[in-house]
mmCIF file of C-alpha atoms in Angstrom:
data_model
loop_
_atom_site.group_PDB
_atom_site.id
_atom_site.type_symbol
_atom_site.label_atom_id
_atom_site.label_comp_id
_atom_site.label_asym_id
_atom_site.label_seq_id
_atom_site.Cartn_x
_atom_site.Cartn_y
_atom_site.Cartn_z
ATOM 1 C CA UNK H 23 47.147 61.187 88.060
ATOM 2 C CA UNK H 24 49.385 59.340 85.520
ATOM 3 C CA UNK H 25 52.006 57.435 86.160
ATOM 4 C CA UNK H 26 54.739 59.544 84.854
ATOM 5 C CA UNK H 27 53.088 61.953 87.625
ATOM 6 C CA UNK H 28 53.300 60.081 90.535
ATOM 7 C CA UNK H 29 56.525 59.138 89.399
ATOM 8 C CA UNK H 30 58.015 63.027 89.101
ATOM 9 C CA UNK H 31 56.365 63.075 92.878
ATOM 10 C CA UNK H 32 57.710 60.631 94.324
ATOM 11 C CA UNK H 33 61.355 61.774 92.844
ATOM 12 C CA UNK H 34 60.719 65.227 94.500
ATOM 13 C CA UNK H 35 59.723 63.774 98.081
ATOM 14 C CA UNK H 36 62.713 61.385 97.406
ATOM 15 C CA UNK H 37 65.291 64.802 97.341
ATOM 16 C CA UNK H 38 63.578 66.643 99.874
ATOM 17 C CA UNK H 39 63.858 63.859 102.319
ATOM 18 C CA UNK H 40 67.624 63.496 101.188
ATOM 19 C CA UNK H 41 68.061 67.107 102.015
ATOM 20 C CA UNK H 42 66.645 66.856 105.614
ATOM 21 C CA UNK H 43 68.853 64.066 106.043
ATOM 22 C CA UNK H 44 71.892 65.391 104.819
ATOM 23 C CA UNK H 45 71.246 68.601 107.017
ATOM 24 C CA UNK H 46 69.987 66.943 110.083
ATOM 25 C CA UNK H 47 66.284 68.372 109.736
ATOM 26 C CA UNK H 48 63.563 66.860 112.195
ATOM 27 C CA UNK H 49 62.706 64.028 109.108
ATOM 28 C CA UNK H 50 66.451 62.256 109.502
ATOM 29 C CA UNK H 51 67.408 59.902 111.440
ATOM 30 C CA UNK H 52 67.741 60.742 115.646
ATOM 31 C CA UNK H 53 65.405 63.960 115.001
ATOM 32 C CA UNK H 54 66.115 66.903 116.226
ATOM 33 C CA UNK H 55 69.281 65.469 117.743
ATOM 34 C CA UNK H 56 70.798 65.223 114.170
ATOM 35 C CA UNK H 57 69.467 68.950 113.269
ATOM 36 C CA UNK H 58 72.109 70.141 111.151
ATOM 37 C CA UNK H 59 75.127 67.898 111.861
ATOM 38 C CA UNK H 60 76.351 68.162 108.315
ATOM 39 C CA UNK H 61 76.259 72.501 108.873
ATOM 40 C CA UNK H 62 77.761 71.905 112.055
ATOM 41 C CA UNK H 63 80.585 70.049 110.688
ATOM 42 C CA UNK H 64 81.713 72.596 108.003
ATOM 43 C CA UNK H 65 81.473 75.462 110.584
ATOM 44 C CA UNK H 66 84.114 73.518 112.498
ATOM 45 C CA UNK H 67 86.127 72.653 109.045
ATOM 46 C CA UNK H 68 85.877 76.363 108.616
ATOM 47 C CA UNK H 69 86.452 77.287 111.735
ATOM 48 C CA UNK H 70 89.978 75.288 111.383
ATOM 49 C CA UNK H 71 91.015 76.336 108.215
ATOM 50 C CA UNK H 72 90.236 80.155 109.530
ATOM 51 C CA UNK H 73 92.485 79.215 112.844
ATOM 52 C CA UNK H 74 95.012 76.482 111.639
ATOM 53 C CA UNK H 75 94.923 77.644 107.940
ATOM 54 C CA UNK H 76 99.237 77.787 108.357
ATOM 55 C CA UNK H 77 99.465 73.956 109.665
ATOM 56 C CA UNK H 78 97.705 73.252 105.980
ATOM 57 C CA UNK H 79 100.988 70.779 104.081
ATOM 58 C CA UNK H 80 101.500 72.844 101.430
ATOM 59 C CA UNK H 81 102.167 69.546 99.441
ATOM 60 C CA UNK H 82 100.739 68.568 96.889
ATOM 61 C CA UNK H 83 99.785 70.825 94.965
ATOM 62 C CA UNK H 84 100.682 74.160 97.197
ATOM 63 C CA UNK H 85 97.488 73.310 99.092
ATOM 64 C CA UNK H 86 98.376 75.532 102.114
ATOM 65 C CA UNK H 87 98.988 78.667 99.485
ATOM 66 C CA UNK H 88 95.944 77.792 97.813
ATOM 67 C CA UNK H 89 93.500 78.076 100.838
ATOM 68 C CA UNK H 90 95.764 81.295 102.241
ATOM 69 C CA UNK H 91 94.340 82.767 99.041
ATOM 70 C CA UNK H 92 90.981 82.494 99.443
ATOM 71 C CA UNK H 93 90.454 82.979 102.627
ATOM 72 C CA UNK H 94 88.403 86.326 102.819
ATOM 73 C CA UNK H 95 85.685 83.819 101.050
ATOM 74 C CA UNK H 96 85.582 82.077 104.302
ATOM 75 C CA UNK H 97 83.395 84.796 105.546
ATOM 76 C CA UNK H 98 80.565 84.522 102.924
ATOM 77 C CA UNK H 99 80.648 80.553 103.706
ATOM 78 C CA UNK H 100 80.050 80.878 106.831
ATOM 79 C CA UNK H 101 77.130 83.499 106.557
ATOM 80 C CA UNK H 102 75.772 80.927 103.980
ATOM 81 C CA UNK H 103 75.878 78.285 106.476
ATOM 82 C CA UNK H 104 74.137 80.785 108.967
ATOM 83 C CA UNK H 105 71.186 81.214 106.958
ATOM 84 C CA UNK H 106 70.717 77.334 106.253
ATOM 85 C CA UNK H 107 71.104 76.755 109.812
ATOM 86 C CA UNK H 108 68.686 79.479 110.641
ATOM 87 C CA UNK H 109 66.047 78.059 107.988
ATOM 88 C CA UNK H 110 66.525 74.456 109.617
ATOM 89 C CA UNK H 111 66.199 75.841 113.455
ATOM 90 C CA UNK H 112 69.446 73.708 113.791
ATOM 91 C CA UNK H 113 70.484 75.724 117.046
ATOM 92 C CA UNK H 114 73.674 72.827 117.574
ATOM 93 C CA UNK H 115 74.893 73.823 114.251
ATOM 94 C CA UNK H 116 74.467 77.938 114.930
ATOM 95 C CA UNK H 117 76.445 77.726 117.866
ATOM 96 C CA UNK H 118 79.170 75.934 116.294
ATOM 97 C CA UNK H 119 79.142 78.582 113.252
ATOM 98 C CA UNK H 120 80.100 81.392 115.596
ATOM 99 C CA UNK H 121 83.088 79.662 116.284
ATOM 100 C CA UNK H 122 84.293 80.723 112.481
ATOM 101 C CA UNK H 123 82.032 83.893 112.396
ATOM 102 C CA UNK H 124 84.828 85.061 115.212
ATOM 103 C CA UNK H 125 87.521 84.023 114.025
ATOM 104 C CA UNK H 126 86.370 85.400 110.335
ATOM 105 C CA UNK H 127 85.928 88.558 112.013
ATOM 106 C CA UNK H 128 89.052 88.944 113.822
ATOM 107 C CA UNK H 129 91.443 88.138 110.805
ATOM 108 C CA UNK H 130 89.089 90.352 108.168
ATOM 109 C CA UNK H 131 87.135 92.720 110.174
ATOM 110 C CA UNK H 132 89.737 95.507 110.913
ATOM 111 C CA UNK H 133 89.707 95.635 107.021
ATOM 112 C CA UNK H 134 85.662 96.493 106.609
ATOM 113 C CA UNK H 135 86.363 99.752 109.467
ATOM 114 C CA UNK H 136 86.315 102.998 108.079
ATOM 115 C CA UNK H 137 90.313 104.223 107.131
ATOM 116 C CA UNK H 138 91.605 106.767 109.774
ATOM 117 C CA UNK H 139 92.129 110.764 108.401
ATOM 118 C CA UNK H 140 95.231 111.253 106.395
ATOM 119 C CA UNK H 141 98.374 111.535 108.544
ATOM 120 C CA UNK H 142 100.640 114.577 108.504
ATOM 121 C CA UNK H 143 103.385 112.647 106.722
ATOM 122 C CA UNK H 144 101.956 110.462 104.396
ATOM 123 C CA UNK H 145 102.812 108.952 100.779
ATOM 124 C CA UNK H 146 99.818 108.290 98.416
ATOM 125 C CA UNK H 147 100.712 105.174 95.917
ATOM 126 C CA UNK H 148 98.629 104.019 92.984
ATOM 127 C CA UNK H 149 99.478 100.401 92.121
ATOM 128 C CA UNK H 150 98.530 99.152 88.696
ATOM 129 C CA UNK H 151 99.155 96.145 86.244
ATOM 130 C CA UNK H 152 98.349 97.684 83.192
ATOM 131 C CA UNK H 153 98.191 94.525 80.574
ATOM 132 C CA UNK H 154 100.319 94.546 78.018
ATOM 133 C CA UNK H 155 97.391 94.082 75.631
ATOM 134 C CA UNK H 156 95.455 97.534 77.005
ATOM 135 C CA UNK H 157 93.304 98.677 73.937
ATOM 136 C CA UNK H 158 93.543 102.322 75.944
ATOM 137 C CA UNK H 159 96.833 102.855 77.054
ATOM 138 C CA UNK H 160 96.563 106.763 76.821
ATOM 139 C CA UNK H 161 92.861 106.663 79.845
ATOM 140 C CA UNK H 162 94.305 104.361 81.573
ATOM 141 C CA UNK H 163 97.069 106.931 82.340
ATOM 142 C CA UNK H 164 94.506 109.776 82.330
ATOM 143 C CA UNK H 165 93.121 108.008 84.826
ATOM 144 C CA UNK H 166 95.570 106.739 87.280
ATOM 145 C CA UNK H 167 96.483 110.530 87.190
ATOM 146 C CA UNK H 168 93.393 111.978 87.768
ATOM 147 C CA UNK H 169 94.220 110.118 91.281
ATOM 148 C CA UNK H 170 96.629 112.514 92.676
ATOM 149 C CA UNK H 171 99.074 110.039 93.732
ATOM 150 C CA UNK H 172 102.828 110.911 94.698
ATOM 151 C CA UNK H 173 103.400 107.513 93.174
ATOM 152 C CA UNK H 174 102.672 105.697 90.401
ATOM 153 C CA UNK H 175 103.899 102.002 90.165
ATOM 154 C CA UNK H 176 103.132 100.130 86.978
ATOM 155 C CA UNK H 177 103.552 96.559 85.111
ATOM 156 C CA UNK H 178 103.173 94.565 82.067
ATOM 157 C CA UNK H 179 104.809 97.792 80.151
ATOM 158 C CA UNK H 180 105.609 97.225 76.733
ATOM 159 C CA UNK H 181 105.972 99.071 73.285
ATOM 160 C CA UNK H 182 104.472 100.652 71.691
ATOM 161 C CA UNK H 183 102.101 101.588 74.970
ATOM 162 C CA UNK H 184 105.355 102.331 77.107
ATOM 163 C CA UNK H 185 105.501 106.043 75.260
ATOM 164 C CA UNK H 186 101.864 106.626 75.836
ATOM 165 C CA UNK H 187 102.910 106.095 79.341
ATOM 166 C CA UNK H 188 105.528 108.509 78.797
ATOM 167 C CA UNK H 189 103.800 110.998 77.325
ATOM 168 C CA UNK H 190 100.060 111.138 79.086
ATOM 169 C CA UNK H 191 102.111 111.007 82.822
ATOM 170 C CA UNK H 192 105.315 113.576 82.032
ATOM 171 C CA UNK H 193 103.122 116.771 82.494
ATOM 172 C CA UNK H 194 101.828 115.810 86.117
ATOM 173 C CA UNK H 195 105.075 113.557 86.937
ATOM 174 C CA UNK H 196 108.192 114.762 85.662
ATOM 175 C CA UNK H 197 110.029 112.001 87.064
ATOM 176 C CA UNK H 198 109.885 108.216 86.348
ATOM 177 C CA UNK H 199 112.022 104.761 85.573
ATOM 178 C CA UNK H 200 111.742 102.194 84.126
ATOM 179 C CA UNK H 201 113.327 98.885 84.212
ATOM 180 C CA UNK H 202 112.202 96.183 81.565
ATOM 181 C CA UNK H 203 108.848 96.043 81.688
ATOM 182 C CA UNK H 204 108.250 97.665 85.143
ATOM 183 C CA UNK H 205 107.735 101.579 85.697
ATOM 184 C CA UNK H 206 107.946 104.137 88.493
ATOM 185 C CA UNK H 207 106.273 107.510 87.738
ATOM 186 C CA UNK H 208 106.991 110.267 90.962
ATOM 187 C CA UNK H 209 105.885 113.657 91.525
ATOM 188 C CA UNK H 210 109.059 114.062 93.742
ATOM 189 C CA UNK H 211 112.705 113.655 92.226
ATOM 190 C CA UNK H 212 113.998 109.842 91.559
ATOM 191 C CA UNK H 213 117.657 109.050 92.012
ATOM 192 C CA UNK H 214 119.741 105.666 91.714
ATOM 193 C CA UNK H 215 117.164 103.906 89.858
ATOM 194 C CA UNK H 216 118.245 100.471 88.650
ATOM 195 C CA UNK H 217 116.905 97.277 87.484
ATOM 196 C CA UNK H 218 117.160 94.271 89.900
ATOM 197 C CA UNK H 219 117.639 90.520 89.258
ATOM 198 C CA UNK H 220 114.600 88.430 90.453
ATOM 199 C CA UNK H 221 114.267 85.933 87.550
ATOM 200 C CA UNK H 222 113.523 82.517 88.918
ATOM 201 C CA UNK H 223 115.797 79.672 87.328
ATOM 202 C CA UNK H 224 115.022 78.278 84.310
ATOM 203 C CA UNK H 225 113.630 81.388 82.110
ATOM 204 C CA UNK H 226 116.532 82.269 79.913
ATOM 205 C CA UNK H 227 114.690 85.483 77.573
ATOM 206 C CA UNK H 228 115.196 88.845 78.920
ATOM 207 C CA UNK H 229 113.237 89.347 82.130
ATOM 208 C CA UNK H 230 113.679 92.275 83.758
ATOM 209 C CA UNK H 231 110.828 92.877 86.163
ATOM 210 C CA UNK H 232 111.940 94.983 89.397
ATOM 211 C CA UNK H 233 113.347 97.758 90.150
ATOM 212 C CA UNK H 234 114.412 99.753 92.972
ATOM 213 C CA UNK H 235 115.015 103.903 93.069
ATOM 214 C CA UNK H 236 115.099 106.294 95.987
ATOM 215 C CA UNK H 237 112.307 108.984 96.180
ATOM 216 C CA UNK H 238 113.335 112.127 97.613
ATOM 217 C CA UNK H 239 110.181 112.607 99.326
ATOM 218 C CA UNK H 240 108.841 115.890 100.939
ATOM 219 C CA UNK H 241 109.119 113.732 104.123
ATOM 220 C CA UNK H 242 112.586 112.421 103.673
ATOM 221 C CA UNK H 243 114.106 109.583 101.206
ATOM 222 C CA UNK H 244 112.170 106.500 100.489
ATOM 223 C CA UNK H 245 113.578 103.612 99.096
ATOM 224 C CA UNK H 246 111.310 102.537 96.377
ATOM 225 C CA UNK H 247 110.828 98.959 94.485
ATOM 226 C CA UNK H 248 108.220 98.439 91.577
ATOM 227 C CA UNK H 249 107.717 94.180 90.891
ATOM 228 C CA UNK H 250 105.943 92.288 89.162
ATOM 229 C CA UNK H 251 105.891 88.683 90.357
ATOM 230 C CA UNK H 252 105.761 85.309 88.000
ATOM 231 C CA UNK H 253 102.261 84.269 87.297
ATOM 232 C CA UNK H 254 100.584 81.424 89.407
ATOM 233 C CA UNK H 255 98.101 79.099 87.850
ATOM 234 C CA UNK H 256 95.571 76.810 89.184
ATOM 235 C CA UNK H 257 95.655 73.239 87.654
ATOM 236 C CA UNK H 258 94.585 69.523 87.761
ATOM 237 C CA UNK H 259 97.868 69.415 90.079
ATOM 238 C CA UNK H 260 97.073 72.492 92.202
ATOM 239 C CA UNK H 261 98.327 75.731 92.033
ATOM 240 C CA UNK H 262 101.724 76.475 90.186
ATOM 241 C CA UNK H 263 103.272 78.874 91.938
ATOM 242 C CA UNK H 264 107.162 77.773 92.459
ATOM 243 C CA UNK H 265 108.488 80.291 90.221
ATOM 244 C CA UNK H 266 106.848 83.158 92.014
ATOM 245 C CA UNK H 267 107.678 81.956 95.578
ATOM 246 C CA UNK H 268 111.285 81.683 94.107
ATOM 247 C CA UNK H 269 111.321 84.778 92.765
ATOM 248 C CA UNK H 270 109.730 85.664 95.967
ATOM 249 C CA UNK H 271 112.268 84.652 98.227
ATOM 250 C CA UNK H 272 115.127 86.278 95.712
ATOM 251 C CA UNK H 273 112.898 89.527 96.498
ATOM 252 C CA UNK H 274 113.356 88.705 100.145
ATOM 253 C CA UNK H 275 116.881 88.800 100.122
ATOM 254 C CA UNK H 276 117.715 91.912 98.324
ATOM 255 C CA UNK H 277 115.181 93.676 100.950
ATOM 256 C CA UNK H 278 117.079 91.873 104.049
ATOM 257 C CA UNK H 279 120.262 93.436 102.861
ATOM 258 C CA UNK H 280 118.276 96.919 102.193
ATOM 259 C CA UNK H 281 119.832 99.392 104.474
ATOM 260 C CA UNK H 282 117.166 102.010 104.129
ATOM 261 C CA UNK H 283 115.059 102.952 106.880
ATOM 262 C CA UNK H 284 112.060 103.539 104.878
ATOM 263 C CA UNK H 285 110.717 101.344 102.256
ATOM 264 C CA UNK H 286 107.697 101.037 99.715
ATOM 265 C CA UNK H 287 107.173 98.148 97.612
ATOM 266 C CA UNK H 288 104.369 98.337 94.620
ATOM 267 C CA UNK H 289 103.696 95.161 92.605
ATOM 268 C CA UNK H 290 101.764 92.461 90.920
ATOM 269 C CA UNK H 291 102.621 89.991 93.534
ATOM 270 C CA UNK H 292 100.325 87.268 92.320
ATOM 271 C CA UNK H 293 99.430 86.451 95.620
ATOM 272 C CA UNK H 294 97.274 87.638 98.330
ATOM 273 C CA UNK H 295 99.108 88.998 101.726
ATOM 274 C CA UNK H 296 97.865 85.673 103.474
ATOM 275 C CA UNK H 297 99.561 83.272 100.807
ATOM 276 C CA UNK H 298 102.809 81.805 102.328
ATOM 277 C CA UNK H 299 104.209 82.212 99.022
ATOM 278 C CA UNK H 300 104.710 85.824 99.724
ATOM 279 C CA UNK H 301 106.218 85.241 103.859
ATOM 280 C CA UNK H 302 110.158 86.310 102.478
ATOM 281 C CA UNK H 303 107.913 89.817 101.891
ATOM 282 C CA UNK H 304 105.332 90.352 104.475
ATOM 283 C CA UNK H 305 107.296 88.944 107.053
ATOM 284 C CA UNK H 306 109.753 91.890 106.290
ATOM 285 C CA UNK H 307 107.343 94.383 105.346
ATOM 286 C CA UNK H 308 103.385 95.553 106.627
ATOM 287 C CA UNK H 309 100.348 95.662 104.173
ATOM 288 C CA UNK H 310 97.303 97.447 104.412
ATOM 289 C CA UNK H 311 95.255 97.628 107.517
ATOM 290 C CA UNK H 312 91.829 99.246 106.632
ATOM 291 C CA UNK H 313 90.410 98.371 103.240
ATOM 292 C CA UNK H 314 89.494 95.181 100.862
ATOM 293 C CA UNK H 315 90.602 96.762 97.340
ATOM 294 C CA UNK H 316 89.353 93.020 95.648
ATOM 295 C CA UNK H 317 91.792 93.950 92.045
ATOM 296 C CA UNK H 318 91.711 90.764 90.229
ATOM 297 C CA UNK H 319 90.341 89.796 87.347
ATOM 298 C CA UNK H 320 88.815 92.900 87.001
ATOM 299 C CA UNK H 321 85.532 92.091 85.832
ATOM 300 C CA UNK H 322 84.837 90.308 89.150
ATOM 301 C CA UNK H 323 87.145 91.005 91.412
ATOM 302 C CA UNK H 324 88.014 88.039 93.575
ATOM 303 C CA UNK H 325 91.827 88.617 95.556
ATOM 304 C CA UNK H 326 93.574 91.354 96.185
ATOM 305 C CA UNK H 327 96.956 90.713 94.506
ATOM 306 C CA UNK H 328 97.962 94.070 93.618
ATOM 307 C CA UNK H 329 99.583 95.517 96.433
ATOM 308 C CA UNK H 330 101.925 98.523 98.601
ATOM 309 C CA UNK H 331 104.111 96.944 101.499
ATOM 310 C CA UNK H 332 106.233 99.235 103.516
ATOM 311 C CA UNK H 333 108.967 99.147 106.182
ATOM 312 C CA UNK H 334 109.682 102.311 108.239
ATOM 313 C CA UNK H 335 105.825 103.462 107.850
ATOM 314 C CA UNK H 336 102.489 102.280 108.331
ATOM 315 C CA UNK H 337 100.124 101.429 105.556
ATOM 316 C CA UNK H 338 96.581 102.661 106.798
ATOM 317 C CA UNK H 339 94.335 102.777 103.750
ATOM 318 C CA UNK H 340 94.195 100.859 101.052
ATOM 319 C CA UNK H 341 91.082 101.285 97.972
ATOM 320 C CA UNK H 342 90.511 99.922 94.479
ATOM 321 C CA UNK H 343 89.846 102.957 91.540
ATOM 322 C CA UNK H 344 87.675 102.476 88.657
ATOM 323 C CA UNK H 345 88.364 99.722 85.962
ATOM 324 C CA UNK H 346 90.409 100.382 83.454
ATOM 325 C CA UNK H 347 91.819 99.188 79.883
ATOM 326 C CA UNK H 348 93.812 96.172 81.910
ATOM 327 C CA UNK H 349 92.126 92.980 83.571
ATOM 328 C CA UNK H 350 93.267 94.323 86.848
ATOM 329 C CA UNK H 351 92.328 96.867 89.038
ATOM 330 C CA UNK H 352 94.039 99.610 89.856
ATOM 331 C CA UNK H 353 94.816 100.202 94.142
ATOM 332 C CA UNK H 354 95.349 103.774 95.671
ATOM 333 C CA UNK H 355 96.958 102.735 98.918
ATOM 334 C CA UNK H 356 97.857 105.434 101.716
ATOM 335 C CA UNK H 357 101.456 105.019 103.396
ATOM 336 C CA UNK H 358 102.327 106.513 106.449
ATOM 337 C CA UNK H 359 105.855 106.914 107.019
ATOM 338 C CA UNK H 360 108.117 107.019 110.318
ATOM 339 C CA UNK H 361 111.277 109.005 111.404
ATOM 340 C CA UNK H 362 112.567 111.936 111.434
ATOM 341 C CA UNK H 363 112.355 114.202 108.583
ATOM 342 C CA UNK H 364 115.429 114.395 106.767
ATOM 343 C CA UNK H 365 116.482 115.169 102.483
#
């Protein structure tokens, strides 16, 4: 053997006996004592952040927002850190990880069960930032139509694409708004539609990005608001997201002061329903409870950030449809709504 050989060898044996350290295996220090006390350690880290994820500072950085928004991924860590445990035969470390494999399944698992039969008085809603750079503005809308929806909620609407909009929906929804660069397409009539002011200080351009219109629904009037939240971005110093949780909490306020006894908010929040960000929203109104409906970016979908809130209804179904022209997913979301029937 040459020495370059024994060399390579010895570097191998080096990492493999660093690995069986760093995961407690039977060749580190204390034996089978130390089996997996690194694994055992992130299950409880996990396990915390699953459990205690709201005592996370959001400062600096919007730390607390940031791990609210990733949480689903908790699961997959965890069932990683199963199998290495299992491999190792570190049983300390696979008890621990069933402290986070519970919790996981408490906060996510209603969302894997199958979504209940359609109620007698339910509202179908298809949710979709369309980009404003779509190269197929006219499938896209064959598409989202092809769904069936009552209603169609769209952002990121611009010209020249807004009259393919226009044009491809009008035949199978004779009724829409829109409001800047937000748009509500209905199959039932739309009255007192109107633009409203979320624009977070500082952006002086036009913005006009909400809107709120009342569907006279088969079921009874629905107050409806189409929104498209400010953009969040993840940096060196965390993840920029003041101007949406501004914008946000201007959202919040307009829906406090709502009258209506029904309510169905569409949107790009930029934000997944677990981000404190979003709290002046889904502490007011409830998301989804069956369905994962991953929408962004499109290619692999990683968050749900497209979503239907309601008030006055339940939300039982939500689903992602086929990819379109945009970088996000489109979501067909079910809403259920309460009260008395009335025009």
């Amino acid at each position: 053997m040459t020495v370059a050989g024994r060399a390579g060898t010895s570097g191998a044996t080096g990492w493999r006996r660093l690995l069986r350290r760093g995961t407690g295996g039977a060749g580190g220090t204390g034996g089978g004592r130390r089996r997996g006390t690194v694994l055992a350690g992130l299950g409880v880290v996990t396990a915390g952040l699953l459990a205690l994820h709201r005592f996370v500072p959001n400062t600096p950085g919007r730390l607390g927002s940031l791990v609210e928004s990733f949480l689903f991924w908790l699961g997959p860590f965890t069932a990683l850190l199963l199998v290495c445990a299992a491999l190792r035969r570190a049983r300390t470390a696979l008890l621990v990880l069933l402290v986070p494999t519970v919790a996981w399944a408490v906060a996510f698992g209603p969302s894997l069960l199958p979504a209940p039969s359609p109620g007698p008085r339910e509202l179908t809603v298809v949710q979709h930032n369309v980009a404003d750079d779509n190269a197929d503005p006219a499938g896209t809308a064959r598409a989202l139509a092809d769904g069936g929806a009552d209603l169609i909620a769209l952002q990121e609407l611009v010209d020249p694409a807004l009259d393919t909009y226009r044009r491809t929906l009008a035949p199978r929804y004779p009724y829409h708004s829109v409001q800047g660069t937000v748009g509500l397409w209905s199959r039932h009539p739309l009255t007192g539609a109107r633009a409203l002011d979320i624009r977070p200080q500082g952006i002086t351009e036009p913005w006009r990005r909400a809107l709120r219109a009342e569907v006279r629904s088969p079921y009874g009037t629905v107050a409806a608001y189409v929104v498209h939240l400010p953009s969040v971005r993840l940096g060196p110093g965390g993840l920029a997201s003041a101007r949406r949780d501004e914008s946000a909490a201007l959202l919040g306020g307009i829906l406090a002061a709502d009258p209506s006894d029904r309510i169905v908010l569409a949107g790009d929040l930029n934000g997944t329903v677990d981000d404190r960000g979003l709290a002046p929203l889904t502490s007011r109104l409830v998301a989804p409870e069956r369905g994962l409906a991953l929408s962004y970016p499109a290619a692999l979908p990683l968050a749900r950030i497209d979503q239907v809130l309601a008030r006055g209804a339940h939300v039982p179904a939500v689903r992602a449809l086929p990819a379109t022209g945009s970088d996000h997913l489109p979501v067909l979301v079910r809403v259920s709504l309460h009260g008395p029937t009335r025009p």
